[in-house]
Short mmCIF file of C-alpha atoms in Angstrom, two decimals:
data_model
loop_
_atom_site.label_atom_id
_atom_site.label_comp_id
_atom_site.label_asym_id
_atom_site.label_seq_id
_atom_site.Cartn_x
_atom_site.Cartn_y
_atom_site.Cartn_z
CA UNK A 7 -20.51 -16.92 -39.47
CA UNK A 8 -19.54 -13.69 -37.80
CA UNK A 9 -15.97 -13.90 -36.26
CA UNK A 10 -16.03 -13.38 -32.48
CA UNK A 11 -12.50 -11.17 -32.23
CA UNK A 12 -14.08 -9.21 -34.94
CA UNK A 13 -17.24 -8.54 -32.75
CA UNK A 14 -15.21 -7.43 -29.80
CA UNK A 15 -13.04 -5.64 -31.91
CA UNK A 16 -16.30 -3.57 -32.98
CA UNK A 17 -17.49 -3.43 -29.20
CA UNK A 18 -13.77 -2.12 -28.18
CA UNK A 19 -14.36 0.82 -30.40
CA UNK A 20 -17.79 1.29 -29.21
CA UNK A 21 -17.32 1.35 -25.73
CA UNK A 22 -13.60 3.64 -26.05
CA UNK A 23 -15.20 5.90 -28.82
CA UNK A 24 -12.66 5.30 -30.83
CA UNK A 25 -9.97 3.31 -32.95
CA UNK A 26 -6.97 4.75 -30.58
CA UNK A 27 -8.90 3.89 -27.43
CA UNK A 28 -10.19 0.69 -28.57
CA UNK A 29 -6.43 -0.55 -29.36
CA UNK A 30 -5.59 0.79 -25.92
CA UNK A 31 -7.84 -1.34 -24.48
CA UNK A 32 -7.52 -4.30 -26.46
CA UNK A 33 -3.44 -3.92 -25.71
CA UNK A 34 -3.36 -3.92 -29.63
CA UNK A 35 -1.95 -1.23 -32.53
CA UNK A 36 -4.35 0.53 -34.09
CA UNK A 37 -3.44 -0.91 -37.38
CA UNK A 38 -4.65 -4.42 -36.08
CA UNK A 39 -8.20 -2.56 -34.91
CA UNK A 40 -8.61 -1.18 -38.31
CA UNK A 41 -8.06 -4.44 -39.79
CA UNK A 42 -10.25 -6.21 -38.05
CA UNK A 43 -13.09 -3.95 -38.75
CA UNK A 44 -12.35 -3.89 -42.54
CA UNK A 45 -12.57 -7.80 -42.68
CA UNK A 46 -15.58 -7.30 -40.47
CA UNK A 47 -17.07 -4.95 -43.37
CA UNK A 48 -16.10 -7.32 -45.85
CA UNK A 49 -18.33 -10.31 -44.21
CA UNK A 50 -21.80 -8.29 -43.34
CA UNK A 51 -21.48 -6.26 -46.89
CA UNK A 52 -21.58 -2.97 -44.91
CA UNK A 53 -19.78 0.25 -43.89
CA UNK A 54 -19.24 0.21 -39.65
CA UNK A 55 -16.96 3.15 -39.93
CA UNK A 56 -17.33 6.77 -41.40
CA UNK A 57 -15.16 9.93 -40.92
CA UNK A 58 -15.96 12.26 -38.09
CA UNK A 59 -13.72 15.50 -37.86
CA UNK A 60 -10.01 13.62 -37.14
CA UNK A 61 -11.71 10.46 -35.68
CA UNK A 62 -14.33 8.15 -36.58
CA UNK A 63 -18.33 7.22 -35.46
CA UNK A 64 -20.11 4.24 -35.96
CA UNK A 65 -22.58 4.27 -38.71
CA UNK A 66 -26.06 3.27 -38.45
CA UNK A 67 -25.06 -0.17 -39.31
CA UNK A 68 -21.99 -0.12 -36.98
CA UNK A 69 -24.11 1.05 -33.99
CA UNK A 70 -26.58 -2.04 -34.62
CA UNK A 71 -24.27 -4.51 -34.86
CA UNK A 72 -22.27 -3.41 -32.11
CA UNK A 73 -25.16 -3.49 -29.77
CA UNK A 74 -25.74 -7.16 -30.42
CA UNK A 75 -22.17 -7.84 -30.38
CA UNK A 76 -22.35 -6.79 -26.44
CA UNK A 77 -24.97 -8.83 -25.98
CA UNK A 78 -23.00 -11.99 -27.65
CA UNK A 79 -19.73 -10.86 -26.03
CA UNK A 80 -21.50 -10.92 -22.49
CA UNK A 81 -23.42 -14.32 -23.22
CA UNK A 82 -20.00 -15.74 -24.11
CA UNK A 83 -18.32 -14.76 -20.72
CA UNK A 84 -21.50 -16.49 -18.93
CA UNK A 85 -20.80 -19.46 -20.94
CA UNK A 86 -17.46 -19.49 -20.13
CA UNK A 87 -18.23 -18.42 -16.06
CA UNK A 88 -20.10 -21.59 -16.46
CA UNK A 89 -17.77 -24.04 -17.83
CA UNK A 90 -15.28 -22.61 -15.10
CA UNK A 91 -17.71 -22.78 -12.60
CA UNK A 92 -18.68 -27.00 -13.67
CA UNK A 93 -14.69 -27.71 -13.64
CA UNK A 94 -14.62 -25.84 -10.56
CA UNK A 95 -10.88 -25.35 -11.07
CA UNK A 96 -9.27 -21.38 -10.24
CA UNK A 97 -7.23 -21.53 -13.50
CA UNK A 98 -6.70 -18.78 -16.32
CA UNK A 99 -6.52 -15.17 -16.01
CA UNK A 100 -7.77 -12.30 -13.53
CA UNK A 101 -7.31 -8.74 -13.95
CA UNK A 102 -7.36 -6.38 -10.89
CA UNK A 103 -7.56 -2.69 -10.52
CA UNK A 104 -7.16 -1.10 -7.65
CA UNK A 105 -6.69 2.56 -6.05
CA UNK A 106 -3.06 4.08 -5.24
CA UNK A 107 -3.39 3.16 -0.86
CA UNK A 108 -5.07 -0.77 -1.81
CA UNK A 109 -2.35 -1.52 -4.46
CA UNK A 110 -0.13 -0.38 -2.04
CA UNK A 111 -1.29 -2.66 1.60
CA UNK A 112 -3.28 -4.57 1.01
CA UNK A 113 -3.21 -6.55 -2.85
CA UNK A 114 0.51 -7.38 -2.12
CA UNK A 115 -0.50 -9.70 0.63
CA UNK A 116 -3.46 -11.31 -1.66
CA UNK A 117 -1.66 -12.04 -4.29
CA UNK A 118 0.69 -14.02 -2.18
CA UNK A 119 -1.84 -15.80 -0.98
CA UNK A 120 -3.42 -16.40 -4.78
CA UNK A 121 -0.19 -17.73 -5.76
CA UNK A 122 0.28 -20.22 -3.63
CA UNK A 123 -3.37 -21.63 -3.38
CA UNK A 124 -3.79 -21.21 -7.16
CA UNK A 125 -0.66 -21.35 -9.11
CA UNK A 126 -2.39 -21.86 -12.41
CA UNK A 127 -4.00 -18.91 -12.10
CA UNK A 128 -2.59 -15.54 -13.61
CA UNK A 129 -3.26 -12.71 -11.57
CA UNK A 130 -2.71 -8.91 -13.41
CA UNK A 131 -2.68 -5.99 -11.39
CA UNK A 132 -3.38 -2.06 -12.45
CA UNK A 133 -3.15 1.01 -10.48
CA UNK A 134 -6.45 2.92 -11.20
CA UNK A 135 -8.69 5.80 -9.65
CA UNK A 136 -12.14 4.02 -8.53
CA UNK A 137 -14.15 5.82 -10.96
CA UNK A 138 -11.63 4.83 -13.68
CA UNK A 139 -11.33 1.07 -12.41
CA UNK A 140 -15.20 0.95 -12.35
CA UNK A 141 -15.29 1.79 -15.72
CA UNK A 142 -12.65 -0.88 -16.70
CA UNK A 143 -14.97 -3.43 -15.56
CA UNK A 144 -18.05 -2.21 -17.59
CA UNK A 145 -16.31 -2.12 -20.39
CA UNK A 146 -14.80 -5.77 -19.57
CA UNK A 147 -11.02 -4.23 -19.51
CA UNK A 148 -10.89 -5.54 -15.87
CA UNK A 149 -12.50 -8.36 -13.96
CA UNK A 150 -12.35 -6.71 -10.43
CA UNK A 151 -11.95 -3.66 -9.50
CA UNK A 152 -11.45 -2.56 -5.93
CA UNK A 153 -13.17 0.69 -4.62
CA UNK A 154 -14.20 3.06 -1.92
CA UNK A 155 -16.90 5.11 -0.05
CA UNK A 156 -16.88 6.66 3.39
CA UNK A 157 -18.97 5.81 6.32
CA UNK A 158 -21.14 9.66 6.10
CA UNK A 159 -20.73 9.05 1.81
CA UNK A 160 -21.67 6.35 -0.23
CA UNK A 161 -21.38 5.59 -3.68
CA UNK A 162 -23.98 3.58 -5.70
CA UNK A 163 -22.92 0.30 -7.45
CA UNK A 164 -23.62 0.89 -11.26
CA UNK A 165 -26.17 -1.84 -12.69
CA UNK A 166 -24.54 -4.77 -13.58
CA UNK A 167 -22.36 -4.96 -10.78
CA UNK A 168 -21.89 -6.96 -8.07
CA UNK A 169 -20.08 -6.19 -4.81
CA UNK A 170 -18.44 -7.65 -1.31
CA UNK A 171 -17.47 -5.83 1.67
CA UNK A 172 -13.10 -6.51 2.19
CA UNK A 173 -12.42 -4.40 4.79
CA UNK A 174 -13.17 -1.03 6.61
CA UNK A 175 -10.03 1.64 7.49
CA UNK A 176 -10.05 4.14 9.59
CA UNK A 177 -8.53 7.80 8.99
CA UNK A 178 -7.01 10.51 10.98
CA UNK A 179 -5.88 14.23 10.86
CA UNK A 180 -2.69 14.51 9.76
CA UNK A 181 -1.19 17.74 10.84
CA UNK A 182 2.83 19.18 11.70
CA UNK A 183 4.00 17.72 14.92
CA UNK A 184 4.65 21.60 16.57
CA UNK A 185 0.84 21.79 16.10
CA UNK A 186 -1.15 22.79 19.62
CA UNK A 187 -3.19 19.78 19.31
CA UNK A 188 -0.60 17.29 18.59
CA UNK A 189 -0.09 15.74 21.29
CA UNK A 190 -4.04 15.26 21.93
CA UNK A 191 -5.12 11.68 22.12
CA UNK A 192 -8.57 13.17 20.32
CA UNK A 193 -9.42 15.63 17.94
CA UNK A 194 -12.99 17.36 16.53
CA UNK A 195 -12.95 18.36 13.15
CA UNK A 196 -14.15 21.65 14.26
CA UNK A 197 -11.02 22.08 15.84
CA UNK A 198 -9.41 22.83 12.40
CA UNK A 199 -11.71 25.59 11.33
CA UNK A 200 -9.41 28.04 10.91
CA UNK A 201 -6.37 25.60 9.25
CA UNK A 202 -5.20 25.27 5.48
CA UNK A 203 -6.46 21.98 4.21
CA UNK A 204 -4.03 20.17 1.97
CA UNK A 205 -6.66 17.77 -0.20
CA UNK A 206 -7.08 15.29 -3.09
CA UNK A 207 -7.60 17.21 -7.04
CA UNK A 208 -11.25 18.44 -7.31
CA UNK A 209 -13.23 15.98 -9.25
CA UNK A 210 -12.60 12.85 -6.93
CA UNK A 211 -14.48 11.17 -4.74
CA UNK A 212 -11.91 11.72 -1.56
CA UNK A 213 -12.28 15.40 -2.39
CA UNK A 214 -15.82 15.86 -2.29
CA UNK A 215 -16.14 13.70 0.20
CA UNK A 216 -14.27 15.99 2.43
CA UNK A 217 -15.76 18.80 1.66
CA UNK A 218 -19.22 17.86 2.59
CA UNK A 219 -17.65 16.35 5.92
CA UNK A 220 -16.10 19.59 6.51
CA UNK A 221 -18.98 21.51 5.82
CA UNK A 222 -21.33 19.14 7.56
CA UNK A 223 -19.74 20.59 10.88
CA UNK A 224 -20.30 24.16 9.84
CA UNK A 225 -17.00 25.07 8.21
CA UNK A 226 -16.22 26.05 4.81
CA UNK A 227 -12.92 24.13 4.05
CA UNK A 228 -9.88 26.56 3.32
CA UNK A 229 -7.89 24.09 0.64
CA UNK A 230 -4.36 25.28 0.17
CA UNK A 231 -3.06 22.86 -1.64
CA UNK A 232 -3.99 19.55 -4.26
CA UNK A 233 -2.10 16.49 -4.31
CA UNK A 234 -3.11 13.09 -5.17
CA UNK A 235 -0.61 10.31 -3.67
CA UNK A 236 -0.97 10.75 0.45
CA UNK A 237 2.79 10.95 0.32
CA UNK A 238 2.67 13.75 -1.34
CA UNK A 239 0.08 15.42 1.20
CA UNK A 240 2.40 14.20 4.18
CA UNK A 241 5.36 16.29 2.60
CA UNK A 242 3.22 19.41 2.50
CA UNK A 243 1.82 18.62 6.10
CA UNK A 244 5.33 18.12 7.30
CA UNK A 245 6.47 21.49 5.71
CA UNK A 246 3.90 23.23 7.28
CA UNK A 247 1.32 23.95 4.95
CA UNK A 248 -1.91 22.48 6.29
CA UNK A 249 -3.32 19.64 7.91
CA UNK A 250 -5.25 16.58 5.84
CA UNK A 251 -7.03 13.27 6.33
CA UNK A 252 -4.41 10.31 5.90
CA UNK A 253 -6.35 6.71 5.92
CA UNK A 254 -4.52 3.94 7.60
CA UNK A 255 -4.30 1.61 4.98
CA UNK A 256 -1.03 1.92 3.38
CA UNK A 257 0.37 4.60 5.09
CA UNK A 258 3.78 3.24 5.21
CA UNK A 259 6.83 5.26 7.00
CA UNK A 260 5.80 8.47 7.97
CA UNK A 261 7.71 11.38 7.29
CA UNK A 262 9.61 12.94 10.06
CA UNK A 263 7.23 16.34 11.28
CA UNK A 264 3.73 14.46 11.01
CA UNK A 265 1.34 13.83 14.05
CA UNK A 266 -1.48 11.68 13.91
CA UNK A 267 -4.32 12.24 15.77
CA UNK A 268 -7.36 10.44 15.54
CA UNK A 269 -11.22 11.75 14.90
CA UNK A 270 -13.70 11.52 17.70
CA UNK A 271 -16.45 11.38 14.51
CA UNK A 272 -14.66 8.26 13.26
CA UNK A 273 -14.15 9.03 9.97
CA UNK A 274 -13.91 5.42 7.86
CA UNK A 275 -13.26 3.79 4.35
CA UNK A 276 -15.69 1.02 3.46
CA UNK A 277 -13.43 -0.58 1.07
CA UNK A 278 -15.04 -3.41 -1.58
CA UNK A 279 -14.39 -5.59 -4.65
CA UNK A 280 -16.90 -5.16 -7.63
CA UNK A 281 -17.12 -7.33 -10.84
CA UNK A 282 -19.50 -7.82 -13.49
CA UNK A 283 -22.65 -9.88 -12.72
CA UNK A 284 -22.67 -11.99 -15.88
CA UNK A 285 -19.00 -13.19 -13.77
CA UNK A 286 -20.58 -14.06 -10.81
CA UNK A 287 -20.12 -17.70 -10.98
CA UNK A 288 -16.49 -18.02 -11.79
CA UNK A 289 -14.18 -19.77 -9.51
CA UNK A 290 -11.57 -17.54 -10.09
CA UNK A 291 -13.47 -14.45 -9.30
CA UNK A 292 -14.45 -15.80 -6.14
CA UNK A 293 -10.69 -16.94 -5.32
CA UNK A 294 -9.85 -13.50 -5.89
CA UNK A 295 -12.08 -12.14 -3.39
CA UNK A 296 -11.81 -14.26 -0.85
CA UNK A 297 -8.33 -13.26 -0.98
CA UNK A 298 -8.43 -9.99 -0.70
CA UNK A 299 -11.19 -10.57 2.42
CA UNK A 300 -8.77 -13.01 4.17
CA UNK A 301 -5.56 -9.98 3.53
CA UNK A 302 -7.95 -7.69 4.34
CA UNK A 303 -8.74 -8.85 8.10
CA UNK A 304 -6.25 -8.07 9.75
CA UNK A 305 -5.79 -4.41 8.46
CA UNK A 306 -9.75 -3.52 9.24
CA UNK A 307 -9.91 -0.67 11.94
#
């Protein structure tokens, strides 16, 4: 009889690509991962790992068993979801990954509602960028990911995932308070054709969106500074080092010397919750999505 926890360990190694990655994903030590794999090798009588430089790789037998392990674990999750659904109780644990502005502006209110309505449900959260949080859900290391796209640049949902719309979040242009356009009721993006911009880091979806949006207005962006956090971007704007796009959700206190002006070409982020299809019937997932949606209703713009 194959041991389920050992199959879970093998699956983690296959998904993460290393023993250390599997240990991080399972929240155990690398020694514990190695011990589980050694026991699994003795059970099946075949070698599952082989040295590969300084790391390891799965052998042909390891790859074959890992494919079966992924299907077995998915079926186990479906069974657990069915049992939860049949019982109809919101219990157990749900793990939510959310990007920073949602973690700050949406998640706390949803967590309070969940704790009040479902005191036996344990909720764990992690602040991650959307691309990473989707990977966490696909790997089974998170149950829900809160992700985004923009009204003029949509993001595809990977196969095997479901999603639900939570809210729309408008964005404004942030500029120094002494900027000539700071007193306007609205601005056009083309008004900033000669400006330097503060952007999200290269490679992030929102940076790609900013480049796409400005270029669609006939502008070639002049990116002077890159910063992941909106508060860092606004500090640079306040000091006079450019302008940036700032969503309203989770904006928090505004630094002195910054003005926000809406854009005539409305810029909105669509914010979604996404989860694995095989967990769709879990009451805890549905309760978390409903709490997030309810918390987002008064914030939608």
